[in-house]
Amino acid sequence: MQRLNCIISYDGSAFSGYQIQPNQRTVQAEIENVLKKMHKGLDVKVFASGRTDASVHAVGQSIHFDTPLNIPINKWKIALNSLLPEEISVIQVQRVSSDFHARFNVKTKEYRYKVSLSKDRDVFMRHYHFHYPYQLDYIAIKEAIKYLVGTHDFTSFCSAKTEVEDKIRTIYEIEFSENDDLLTFRFIGNGFLYNMVRIMVGTLLEVGQGYRKPEEIVTILEQQDRTKAGKTAPGNGLYLWKVHYDN
Amino acid sequence: MQRLNCIISYDGSAFSGYQIQPNQRTVQAEIENVLKKMHKGLDVKVFASGRTDASVHAVGQSIHFDTPLNIPINKWKIALNSLLPEEISVIQVQRVSSDFHARFNVKTKEYRYKVSLSKDRDVFMRHYHFHYPYQLDYIAIKEAIKYLVGTHDFTSFCSAKTEVEDKIRTIYEIEFSENDDLLTFRFIGNGFLYNMVRIMVGTLLEVGQGYRKPEEIVTILEQQDRTKAGKTAPGNGLYLWKVHYDN
């Protein structure tokens, strides 16, 4: 038995999210189906760094599973990609020790969120960014970002639907850049709560439009109340970009 | 009554082609539905520069229709885009004279074709380029292109399914460029037969792979036989880029 870690990319617009759900097309179900075929009917359970919601993309999702198969490590990627649907692609496969866990060993995660400020809709990008054709005050957004970075109770930036109790997370870095009307937010943290990135983006865009002052972030965090933060930005702009582990 | 010309963009992966077909989702049907709503149940027939097949995209398709509505010309784009589905976008609307015809007045058309040479599949681009992960001989492709440019009988580069009798067309320019493993072909001509760009691309890729010599293009053209040319490249890499009219 060996444990393999795979980096995978998928187009969230093709799935009802990452996690298996009855009668839904999910990323996990597609991968487990392929592994079952490769293992001649044996169920192989896949563990991911975390779930992603419907319409949310992954450039570098990380998963692991155990296998008794004697396929050379450099053939695994080709074997998996030849069986997986075109909306999922395996980028890298490596052997890891049996105590590696794709979820529990996560050190930091990076998410990106893409916003198009272009006046015209781009029909080819409709699944891949949030179309938000408004002028934004970048200085205000940058100031608001400063209040989000650090270790905080993020209850106000977490969907009320969560079952997680500990809402304290550390954000190490939030960057944003603009290029040709495309705004990219980059978040690096030790973990993110349910809808946390999308609520942060929704709130930052409201700051950018002048509906909220940057300093409001401080009181929103203090109030620990989801209704105080901004709208949840849509899933189609969100990408799970990279998962880091301890070496 | 006034005649309007619109430049429209659409994502071909969402439609069974441009032209109306029973029980299919087509671009023309969506536009005519919207115009019918705007004209309170009156049928408005839309004329395009030409049809595009299923999965083929448009960045600058050109259409015209006649309308008795008194909407100011600068409001038309907003009105249409607010009613059209997100896979179709109106880029520009202008008033034209009553003898303008989107199809019969075409002077030249530009198509582009995108090929990804990247080893890995890009899940986000699967509908927007042809994934062809092979090394190509660009010098051979450039030489083959020279034989295609000009006025020729393009029977060998036309689907046998066509009903068009005159197969003589003039190609003014074929360019190709590579950027980051993405190859873009650009074709400008006075008209293109059914599948003509896709068969030219399929054949040029076979030349690039060394399966055919560049000079073969001459004999393929002479033979006037579809079976002599290469495979039809898939529709998802093809874009109707721009339609030019006489001023």
Short mmCIF file of C-alpha atoms in Angstrom, two decimals:
data_model
loop_
_atom_site.label_atom_id
_atom_site.label_comp_id
_atom_site.label_asym_id
_atom_site.label_seq_id
_atom_site.Cartn_x
_atom_site.Cartn_y
_atom_site.Cartn_z
CA MET A 1 0.00 0.00 0.00
CA GLN A 2 1.29 3.43 -0.88
CA ARG A 3 -0.15 6.89 -0.30
CA LEU A 4 -0.28 9.29 -3.25
CA ASN A 5 -0.81 13.04 -3.21
CA CYS A 6 -2.19 14.65 -6.38
CA ILE A 7 -2.47 18.28 -7.37
CA ILE A 8 -5.60 18.68 -9.47
CA SER A 9 -7.30 21.46 -11.40
CA TYR A 10 -11.00 21.60 -12.21
CA ASP A 11 -13.58 23.86 -13.76
CA GLY A 12 -16.14 24.43 -11.02
CA SER A 13 -18.84 25.44 -13.51
CA ALA A 14 -19.16 21.78 -14.50
CA PHE A 15 -19.83 20.43 -10.99
CA SER A 16 -22.13 20.73 -7.99
CA GLY A 17 -19.06 21.38 -5.87
CA TYR A 18 -16.16 19.17 -4.82
CA GLN A 19 -17.79 16.91 -2.26
CA ILE A 20 -19.86 13.81 -3.03
CA GLN A 21 -23.61 14.39 -2.90
CA PRO A 22 -26.36 12.01 -3.96
CA ASN A 23 -27.51 12.47 -7.60
CA GLN A 24 -25.09 15.32 -8.25
CA ARG A 25 -22.04 15.53 -10.47
CA THR A 26 -19.17 16.29 -8.13
CA VAL A 27 -15.38 16.33 -8.46
CA GLN A 28 -14.85 13.79 -5.69
CA ALA A 29 -17.36 11.37 -7.24
CA GLU A 30 -15.64 11.59 -10.65
CA ILE A 31 -12.23 10.89 -9.16
CA GLU A 32 -13.46 8.04 -6.97
CA ASN A 33 -15.22 6.52 -10.02
CA VAL A 34 -11.98 6.55 -11.98
CA LEU A 35 -10.03 5.04 -9.06
CA LYS A 36 -12.67 2.34 -8.65
CA LYS A 37 -12.22 1.41 -12.34
CA MET A 38 -8.45 1.34 -11.98
CA HIS A 39 -8.77 -0.83 -8.86
CA LYS A 40 -11.18 -3.30 -10.54
CA GLY A 41 -14.23 -2.43 -8.47
CA LEU A 42 -12.48 -1.71 -5.18
CA ASP A 43 -13.63 1.50 -3.48
CA VAL A 44 -10.83 4.02 -2.98
CA LYS A 45 -11.64 6.93 -0.71
CA VAL A 46 -10.16 10.30 -1.66
CA PHE A 47 -9.32 13.01 0.86
CA ALA A 48 -9.01 16.65 -0.22
CA SER A 49 -7.49 19.71 1.44
CA GLY A 50 -11.06 20.94 1.80
CA ARG A 51 -14.26 21.16 -0.22
CA THR A 52 -15.06 23.80 -2.79
CA ASP A 53 -18.61 24.94 -3.55
CA ALA A 54 -20.54 24.70 -6.81
CA SER A 55 -19.06 26.97 -9.51
CA VAL A 56 -15.81 27.48 -7.52
CA HIS A 57 -12.68 26.51 -9.47
CA ALA A 58 -9.41 24.88 -8.51
CA VAL A 59 -6.00 25.49 -10.05
CA GLY A 60 -4.18 23.57 -7.33
CA GLN A 61 -6.51 21.49 -5.18
CA SER A 62 -4.62 18.80 -3.24
CA ILE A 63 -5.93 15.28 -2.58
CA HIS A 64 -4.57 12.00 -1.27
CA PHE A 65 -5.55 8.34 -1.43
CA ASP A 66 -4.04 4.92 -0.69
CA THR A 67 -3.46 2.33 -3.39
CA PRO A 68 -2.08 -1.20 -3.65
CA LEU A 69 -1.43 -0.79 -7.41
CA ASN A 70 2.09 -1.18 -8.73
CA ILE A 71 1.95 1.59 -11.31
CA PRO A 72 5.27 3.49 -11.59
CA ILE A 73 4.84 6.95 -10.07
CA ASN A 74 5.53 8.75 -13.38
CA LYS A 75 2.66 6.86 -15.11
CA TRP A 76 -0.04 7.79 -12.61
CA LYS A 77 -0.74 11.24 -14.05
CA ILE A 78 -1.22 9.89 -17.59
CA ALA A 79 -3.38 7.01 -16.36
CA LEU A 80 -5.67 9.28 -14.33
CA ASN A 81 -5.97 11.96 -17.03
CA SER A 82 -6.86 9.40 -19.68
CA LEU A 83 -9.86 8.31 -17.59
CA LEU A 84 -10.98 11.59 -16.00
CA PRO A 85 -13.55 13.86 -17.72
CA GLU A 86 -12.14 16.92 -19.50
CA GLU A 87 -13.24 19.28 -16.70
CA ILE A 88 -10.72 17.74 -14.27
CA SER A 89 -6.99 17.57 -14.88
CA VAL A 90 -4.26 16.02 -12.76
CA ILE A 91 -1.24 18.33 -12.69
CA GLN A 92 1.12 16.33 -10.50
CA VAL A 93 1.26 13.01 -8.62
CA GLN A 94 3.78 12.22 -5.92
CA ARG A 95 4.30 9.50 -3.39
CA VAL A 96 3.98 10.67 0.22
CA SER A 97 4.50 9.03 3.58
CA SER A 98 1.59 7.17 5.17
CA ASP A 99 1.10 9.90 7.78
CA PHE A 100 0.55 12.62 5.16
CA HIS A 101 -3.05 13.91 5.14
CA ALA A 102 -4.27 16.32 2.44
CA ARG A 103 -6.54 18.10 4.91
CA PHE A 104 -4.98 17.82 8.37
CA ASN A 105 -1.43 18.66 7.28
CA VAL A 106 -2.34 21.88 5.46
CA LYS A 107 -0.07 24.73 6.51
CA THR A 108 -1.47 27.54 4.35
CA LYS A 109 -3.90 27.88 1.50
CA GLU A 110 -4.00 30.41 -1.27
CA TYR A 111 -7.26 31.50 -2.89
CA ARG A 112 -7.63 33.97 -5.74
CA TYR A 113 -10.71 35.89 -6.75
CA LYS A 114 -11.13 37.48 -10.18
CA VAL A 115 -13.37 40.47 -10.83
CA SER A 116 -13.91 41.99 -14.26
CA LEU A 117 -14.54 45.74 -14.19
CA SER A 118 -15.07 45.93 -17.94
CA LYS A 119 -18.26 47.71 -19.03
CA ASP A 120 -19.08 44.98 -21.54
CA ARG A 121 -19.73 41.40 -20.50
CA ASP A 122 -17.19 38.95 -21.89
CA VAL A 123 -19.24 35.92 -22.99
CA PHE A 124 -16.17 33.65 -22.88
CA MET A 125 -15.34 34.53 -19.27
CA ARG A 126 -18.81 34.35 -17.73
CA HIS A 127 -17.93 31.25 -15.66
CA TYR A 128 -14.44 32.46 -14.78
CA HIS A 129 -14.80 35.87 -13.19
CA PHE A 130 -17.35 38.04 -11.43
CA HIS A 131 -18.56 40.81 -13.76
CA TYR A 132 -18.75 43.97 -11.67
CA PRO A 133 -18.67 46.93 -14.06
CA TYR A 134 -18.16 49.74 -11.55
CA GLN A 135 -15.46 52.25 -10.71
CA LEU A 136 -13.67 51.33 -7.52
CA ASP A 137 -11.62 53.30 -5.01
CA TYR A 138 -8.46 51.21 -4.78
CA ILE A 139 -7.01 53.24 -1.93
CA ALA A 140 -10.05 52.50 0.21
CA ILE A 141 -9.87 48.78 -0.66
CA LYS A 142 -6.18 48.67 0.27
CA GLU A 143 -6.91 50.28 3.59
CA ALA A 144 -9.76 47.87 4.34
CA ILE A 145 -7.49 44.94 3.50
CA LYS A 146 -5.08 45.98 6.28
CA TYR A 147 -7.82 45.40 8.87
CA LEU A 148 -8.56 41.89 7.58
CA VAL A 149 -4.96 40.67 7.64
CA GLY A 150 -3.89 39.03 10.92
CA THR A 151 -5.46 36.68 13.44
CA HIS A 152 -9.15 37.40 14.03
CA ASP A 153 -12.45 35.77 14.86
CA PHE A 154 -13.99 35.72 11.36
CA THR A 155 -17.57 34.84 12.44
CA SER A 156 -18.86 37.92 10.57
CA PHE A 157 -17.19 36.65 7.39
CA CYS A 158 -18.51 33.10 7.63
CA SER A 159 -21.75 31.66 6.31
CA ALA A 160 -24.17 30.99 9.19
CA LYS A 161 -24.60 27.50 7.68
CA THR A 162 -21.21 26.33 8.95
CA GLU A 163 -20.81 23.65 11.61
CA VAL A 164 -17.28 24.74 12.51
CA GLU A 165 -17.06 26.17 16.02
CA ASP A 166 -13.62 27.73 16.14
CA LYS A 167 -13.85 30.79 13.88
CA ILE A 168 -10.39 32.14 14.59
CA ARG A 169 -8.16 32.15 11.52
CA THR A 170 -4.97 33.90 10.49
CA ILE A 171 -4.68 35.69 7.17
CA TYR A 172 -1.03 36.23 6.29
CA GLU A 173 -1.48 38.21 3.14
CA ILE A 174 -4.12 39.84 0.96
CA GLU A 175 -2.90 41.36 -2.28
CA PHE A 176 -4.80 42.84 -5.12
CA SER A 177 -3.70 43.86 -8.58
CA GLU A 178 -5.40 45.28 -11.64
CA ASN A 179 -4.55 44.45 -15.20
CA ASP A 180 -6.70 45.43 -18.19
CA ASP A 181 -9.91 45.84 -16.16
CA LEU A 182 -9.32 42.49 -14.44
CA LEU A 183 -8.94 42.76 -10.69
CA THR A 184 -7.31 39.81 -8.92
CA PHE A 185 -7.47 39.36 -5.17
CA ARG A 186 -5.00 36.94 -3.60
CA PHE A 187 -5.57 35.57 -0.08
CA ILE A 188 -3.09 33.48 1.88
CA GLY A 189 -4.10 32.12 5.27
CA ASN A 190 -3.84 29.15 7.59
CA GLY A 191 -7.45 28.27 6.81
CA PHE A 192 -10.66 29.77 5.54
CA LEU A 193 -14.20 29.37 6.86
CA TYR A 194 -17.28 28.57 4.77
CA ASN A 195 -17.75 31.37 2.17
CA MET A 196 -15.09 33.44 3.96
CA VAL A 197 -13.18 34.56 0.85
CA ARG A 198 -16.39 35.36 -1.01
CA ILE A 199 -17.77 37.43 1.89
CA MET A 200 -14.45 39.29 2.24
CA VAL A 201 -14.47 40.06 -1.50
CA GLY A 202 -18.12 41.15 -1.40
CA THR A 203 -17.36 43.47 1.52
CA LEU A 204 -14.18 44.87 -0.07
CA LEU A 205 -16.11 45.67 -3.27
CA GLU A 206 -18.68 47.57 -1.21
CA VAL A 207 -15.80 49.52 0.35
CA GLY A 208 -14.45 50.15 -3.15
CA GLN A 209 -17.78 51.54 -4.26
CA GLY A 210 -17.93 53.84 -1.21
CA TYR A 211 -20.92 52.13 0.44
CA ARG A 212 -18.75 51.36 3.48
CA LYS A 213 -15.72 53.01 5.06
CA PRO A 214 -12.49 50.93 5.35
CA GLU A 215 -12.50 51.30 9.17
CA GLU A 216 -15.88 49.55 9.32
CA ILE A 217 -13.98 46.26 8.91
CA VAL A 218 -12.82 46.61 12.52
CA THR A 219 -16.36 46.84 13.91
CA ILE A 220 -17.66 44.15 11.56
CA LEU A 221 -15.00 41.75 12.92
CA GLU A 222 -15.79 42.74 16.52
CA GLN A 223 -19.54 42.22 16.16
CA GLN A 224 -19.13 38.53 15.20
CA ASP A 225 -22.35 38.69 13.20
CA ARG A 226 -22.63 37.58 9.56
CA THR A 227 -25.32 40.17 8.82
CA LYS A 228 -22.87 43.03 9.47
CA ALA A 229 -20.51 42.15 6.56
CA GLY A 230 -21.20 42.60 2.85
CA LYS A 231 -22.78 40.34 0.27
CA THR A 232 -21.25 36.97 -0.62
CA ALA A 233 -19.52 37.44 -3.99
CA PRO A 234 -20.49 34.74 -6.53
CA GLY A 235 -18.57 31.48 -6.69
CA ASN A 236 -17.53 31.77 -10.35
CA GLY A 237 -14.77 34.30 -9.54
CA LEU A 238 -13.14 32.10 -6.88
CA TYR A 239 -10.14 29.79 -7.40
CA LEU A 240 -8.48 27.49 -4.87
CA TRP A 241 -5.02 28.33 -6.12
CA LYS A 242 -2.48 26.45 -4.02
CA VAL A 243 -2.20 24.34 -0.87
CA HIS A 244 1.02 24.37 1.12
CA TYR A 245 2.22 21.68 3.53
CA ASP A 246 5.11 21.48 5.91
CA ASN A 247 8.09 19.92 4.21
CA MET B 1 -38.91 51.60 -40.20
CA GLN B 2 -35.18 51.67 -39.70
CA ARG B 3 -32.49 49.08 -40.35
CA LEU B 4 -30.01 48.33 -37.57
CA ASN B 5 -26.68 46.53 -37.80
CA CYS B 6 -25.34 44.89 -34.62
CA ILE B 7 -21.94 43.44 -33.86
CA ILE B 8 -22.42 40.50 -31.49
CA SER B 9 -20.22 38.09 -29.59
CA TYR B 10 -21.28 34.64 -28.44
CA ASP B 11 -19.89 31.55 -26.79
CA GLY B 12 -20.50 28.77 -29.30
CA SER B 13 -20.24 26.07 -26.64
CA ALA B 14 -23.67 27.11 -25.38
CA PHE B 15 -25.50 26.71 -28.69
CA SER B 16 -26.29 24.23 -31.47
CA GLY B 17 -24.86 26.75 -33.92
CA TYR B 18 -26.04 30.15 -35.11
CA GLN B 19 -28.96 29.24 -37.32
CA ILE B 20 -32.48 28.45 -36.13
CA GLN B 21 -33.23 24.72 -35.94
CA PRO B 22 -36.30 23.05 -34.44
CA ASN B 23 -35.90 22.07 -30.76
CA GLN B 24 -32.34 23.37 -30.55
CA ARG B 25 -30.88 26.31 -28.65
CA THR B 26 -29.42 28.57 -31.33
CA VAL B 27 -28.05 32.12 -31.37
CA GLN B 28 -30.53 33.32 -33.99
CA ALA B 29 -33.50 31.92 -32.04
CA GLU B 30 -32.36 33.68 -28.85
CA ILE B 31 -32.01 37.02 -30.62
CA GLU B 32 -35.31 36.71 -32.47
CA ASN B 33 -37.03 35.79 -29.17
CA VAL B 34 -35.70 38.96 -27.55
CA LEU B 35 -36.72 41.11 -30.53
CA LYS B 36 -40.20 39.56 -30.49
CA LYS B 37 -40.56 40.54 -26.82
CA MET B 38 -39.37 44.08 -27.55
CA HIS B 39 -41.82 44.31 -30.47
CA LYS B 40 -44.78 43.05 -28.41
CA GLY B 41 -45.22 39.75 -30.20
CA LEU B 42 -44.26 40.90 -33.68
CA ASP B 43 -41.82 38.57 -35.47
CA VAL B 44 -38.56 40.28 -36.42
CA LYS B 45 -36.33 38.35 -38.80
CA VAL B 46 -32.59 38.62 -38.21
CA PHE B 47 -30.00 38.29 -41.02
CA ALA B 48 -26.40 37.38 -40.21
CA SER B 49 -23.18 37.62 -42.22
CA GLY B 50 -23.29 33.83 -42.29
CA ARG B 51 -23.98 30.92 -40.00
CA THR B 52 -21.53 29.43 -37.54
CA ASP B 53 -21.59 25.77 -36.51
CA ALA B 54 -22.17 24.27 -33.06
CA SER B 55 -19.27 25.05 -30.69
CA VAL B 56 -17.88 27.77 -33.01
CA HIS B 57 -17.53 31.17 -31.32
CA ALA B 58 -18.03 34.73 -32.48
CA VAL B 59 -16.14 37.80 -31.34
CA GLY B 60 -17.58 40.01 -34.08
CA GLN B 61 -20.54 38.39 -35.85
CA SER B 62 -22.59 40.95 -37.79
CA ILE B 63 -26.40 40.90 -38.07
CA HIS B 64 -29.13 43.25 -39.30
CA PHE B 65 -32.88 43.61 -38.79
CA ASP B 66 -35.61 46.16 -39.43
CA THR B 67 -37.55 47.79 -36.64
CA PRO B 68 -40.35 50.33 -36.29
CA LEU B 69 -39.40 51.05 -32.65
CA ASN B 70 -38.44 54.58 -31.66
CA ILE B 71 -35.64 53.65 -29.26
CA PRO B 72 -32.70 56.11 -29.43
CA ILE B 73 -29.77 54.40 -31.14
CA ASN B 74 -27.53 54.65 -28.05
CA LYS B 75 -30.11 52.75 -25.93
CA TRP B 76 -30.40 49.71 -28.18
CA LYS B 77 -27.27 47.96 -26.94
CA ILE B 78 -28.35 48.24 -23.29
CA ALA B 79 -31.90 47.12 -24.09
CA LEU B 80 -30.76 44.06 -26.04
CA ASN B 81 -28.09 43.04 -23.52
CA SER B 82 -30.53 43.30 -20.62
CA LEU B 83 -32.78 40.72 -22.32
CA LEU B 84 -30.26 38.41 -24.00
CA PRO B 85 -28.83 35.34 -22.20
CA GLU B 86 -25.33 35.70 -20.78
CA GLU B 87 -23.77 33.66 -23.61
CA ILE B 88 -24.58 36.40 -26.16
CA SER B 89 -23.40 39.98 -25.90
CA VAL B 90 -24.13 42.92 -28.18
CA ILE B 91 -20.95 44.94 -28.70
CA GLN B 92 -22.22 47.69 -30.98
CA VAL B 93 -25.47 48.84 -32.63
CA GLN B 94 -25.60 51.29 -35.53
CA ARG B 95 -28.23 52.56 -37.90
CA VAL B 96 -27.59 51.59 -41.52
CA SER B 97 -29.28 52.42 -44.81
CA SER B 98 -32.18 50.23 -45.97
CA ASP B 99 -30.03 48.63 -48.68
CA PHE B 100 -27.43 47.33 -46.22
CA HIS B 101 -27.46 43.55 -45.94
CA ALA B 102 -25.35 41.74 -43.30
CA ARG B 103 -24.71 38.84 -45.65
CA PHE B 104 -24.77 40.14 -49.22
CA ASN B 105 -22.67 43.25 -48.55
CA VAL B 106 -19.78 41.40 -46.88
CA LYS B 107 -16.45 42.46 -48.32
CA THR B 108 -14.10 40.34 -46.22
CA LYS B 109 -14.33 38.13 -43.18
CA GLU B 110 -11.72 37.35 -40.59
CA TYR B 111 -11.66 34.04 -38.74
CA ARG B 112 -9.19 33.04 -36.05
CA TYR B 113 -8.36 29.56 -34.86
CA LYS B 114 -6.69 28.85 -31.51
CA VAL B 115 -4.58 25.75 -30.84
CA SER B 116 -3.02 24.95 -27.49
CA LEU B 117 0.26 23.05 -27.76
CA SER B 118 0.62 22.74 -24.00
CA LYS B 119 1.30 19.23 -22.73
CA ASP B 120 -1.28 19.56 -19.97
CA ARG B 121 -4.95 20.14 -20.70
CA ASP B 122 -6.22 23.48 -19.40
CA VAL B 123 -9.64 22.69 -17.89
CA PHE B 124 -10.72 26.34 -18.15
CA MET B 125 -9.98 26.57 -21.88
CA ARG B 126 -11.48 23.28 -23.05
CA HIS B 127 -14.29 25.04 -24.98
CA TYR B 128 -12.04 27.82 -26.29
CA HIS B 129 -9.14 26.19 -28.05
CA PHE B 130 -8.14 22.92 -29.70
CA HIS B 131 -5.76 20.98 -27.47
CA TYR B 132 -3.05 19.57 -29.73
CA PRO B 133 -0.03 18.77 -27.55
CA TYR B 134 2.52 18.10 -30.29
CA GLN B 135 5.71 19.71 -31.55
CA LEU B 136 5.16 21.47 -34.85
CA ASP B 137 7.46 22.52 -37.67
CA TYR B 138 6.55 26.20 -38.07
CA ILE B 139 8.67 26.64 -41.18
CA ALA B 140 6.74 23.90 -42.97
CA ILE B 141 3.40 25.43 -41.86
CA LYS B 142 4.47 28.86 -43.15
CA GLU B 143 5.39 27.37 -46.48
CA ALA B 144 2.09 25.50 -46.78
CA ILE B 145 0.21 28.71 -45.98
CA LYS B 146 1.73 30.40 -49.06
CA TYR B 147 0.00 27.85 -51.30
CA LEU B 148 -3.39 28.48 -49.72
CA VAL B 149 -3.32 32.27 -50.04
CA GLY B 150 -4.80 33.60 -53.27
CA THR B 151 -7.79 32.77 -55.48
CA HIS B 152 -8.44 29.04 -55.74
CA ASP B 153 -11.16 26.47 -56.13
CA PHE B 154 -11.41 25.29 -52.51
CA THR B 155 -13.53 22.16 -53.17
CA SER B 156 -10.91 20.03 -51.39
CA PHE B 157 -11.23 22.26 -48.31
CA CYS B 158 -15.02 22.24 -48.17
CA SER B 159 -17.33 19.80 -46.44
CA ALA B 160 -19.09 17.59 -48.99
CA LYS B 161 -22.33 18.51 -47.21
CA THR B 162 -22.39 21.98 -48.75
CA GLU B 163 -25.01 23.09 -51.28
CA VAL B 164 -22.88 25.96 -52.58
CA GLU B 165 -21.82 25.40 -56.20
CA ASP B 166 -19.20 28.07 -56.75
CA LYS B 167 -16.22 26.94 -54.69
CA ILE B 168 -13.83 29.67 -55.83
CA ARG B 169 -12.75 31.97 -53.01
CA THR B 170 -9.93 34.41 -52.41
CA ILE B 171 -7.84 34.28 -49.26
CA TYR B 172 -6.00 37.58 -48.80
CA GLU B 173 -4.00 36.68 -45.74
CA ILE B 174 -3.16 33.80 -43.43
CA GLU B 175 -1.02 34.63 -40.44
CA PHE B 176 0.00 32.56 -37.53
CA SER B 177 1.65 33.45 -34.28
CA GLU B 178 2.71 31.57 -31.17
CA ASN B 179 2.58 32.90 -27.67
CA ASP B 180 3.04 30.77 -24.56
CA ASP B 181 2.13 27.48 -26.27
CA LEU B 182 -0.97 29.06 -27.81
CA LEU B 183 -0.95 29.08 -31.59
CA THR B 184 -3.33 31.51 -33.30
CA PHE B 185 -4.16 31.26 -36.99
CA ARG B 186 -5.74 34.30 -38.63
CA PHE B 187 -7.55 34.00 -41.97
CA ILE B 188 -8.85 36.93 -44.02
CA GLY B 189 -10.79 36.21 -47.19
CA ASN B 190 -13.72 37.32 -49.32
CA GLY B 191 -15.71 34.32 -48.14
CA PHE B 192 -15.25 30.87 -46.65
CA LEU B 193 -16.96 27.61 -47.58
CA TYR B 194 -18.56 25.16 -45.16
CA ASN B 195 -15.84 23.93 -42.72
CA MET B 196 -13.17 25.57 -44.90
CA VAL B 197 -11.18 27.19 -42.08
CA ARG B 198 -11.34 24.04 -39.96
CA ILE B 199 -10.16 21.82 -42.84
CA MET B 200 -7.31 24.25 -43.65
CA VAL B 201 -6.23 24.22 -39.98
CA GLY B 202 -6.48 20.42 -39.78
CA THR B 203 -4.33 20.13 -42.90
CA LEU B 204 -1.78 22.72 -41.75
CA LEU B 205 -1.39 20.88 -38.44
CA GLU B 206 -0.68 17.65 -40.36
CA VAL B 207 1.97 19.56 -42.32
CA GLY B 208 3.36 20.87 -39.02
CA GLN B 209 3.63 17.33 -37.70
CA GLY B 210 5.42 16.17 -40.85
CA TYR B 211 2.66 13.87 -42.08
CA ARG B 212 2.40 15.94 -45.28
CA LYS B 213 4.80 18.09 -47.25
CA PRO B 214 3.95 21.80 -47.72
CA GLU B 215 3.90 21.40 -51.53
CA GLU B 216 1.08 18.85 -51.22
CA ILE B 217 -1.29 21.80 -50.79
CA VAL B 218 -0.92 22.50 -54.51
CA THR B 219 -2.05 19.02 -55.55
CA ILE B 220 -4.78 18.91 -52.91
CA LEU B 221 -6.23 22.12 -54.37
CA GLU B 222 -5.94 20.79 -57.92
CA GLN B 223 -7.67 17.50 -57.16
CA GLN B 224 -10.88 19.23 -55.99
CA ASP B 225 -11.64 16.32 -53.69
CA ARG B 226 -12.42 16.69 -49.99
CA THR B 227 -10.84 13.33 -49.15
CA LYS B 228 -7.40 14.58 -50.24
CA ALA B 229 -7.14 17.28 -47.54
CA GLY B 230 -6.59 16.76 -43.81
CA LYS B 231 -8.99 16.23 -40.93
CA THR B 232 -11.53 18.89 -39.97
CA ALA B 233 -10.18 20.60 -36.83
CA PRO B 234 -12.78 20.79 -34.02
CA GLY B 235 -15.17 23.74 -33.84
CA ASN B 236 -14.18 24.85 -30.33
CA GLY B 237 -10.95 26.51 -31.57
CA LEU B 238 -12.72 28.62 -34.22
CA TYR B 239 -13.80 32.25 -33.85
CA LEU B 240 -15.64 34.43 -36.38
CA TRP B 241 -13.53 37.47 -35.54
CA LYS B 242 -14.63 40.36 -37.74
CA VAL B 243 -16.81 41.12 -40.76
CA HIS B 244 -15.88 43.98 -43.07
CA TYR B 245 -18.23 45.85 -45.39
CA ASP B 246 -17.69 48.48 -48.06
CA ASN B 247 -17.98 51.91 -46.54
#
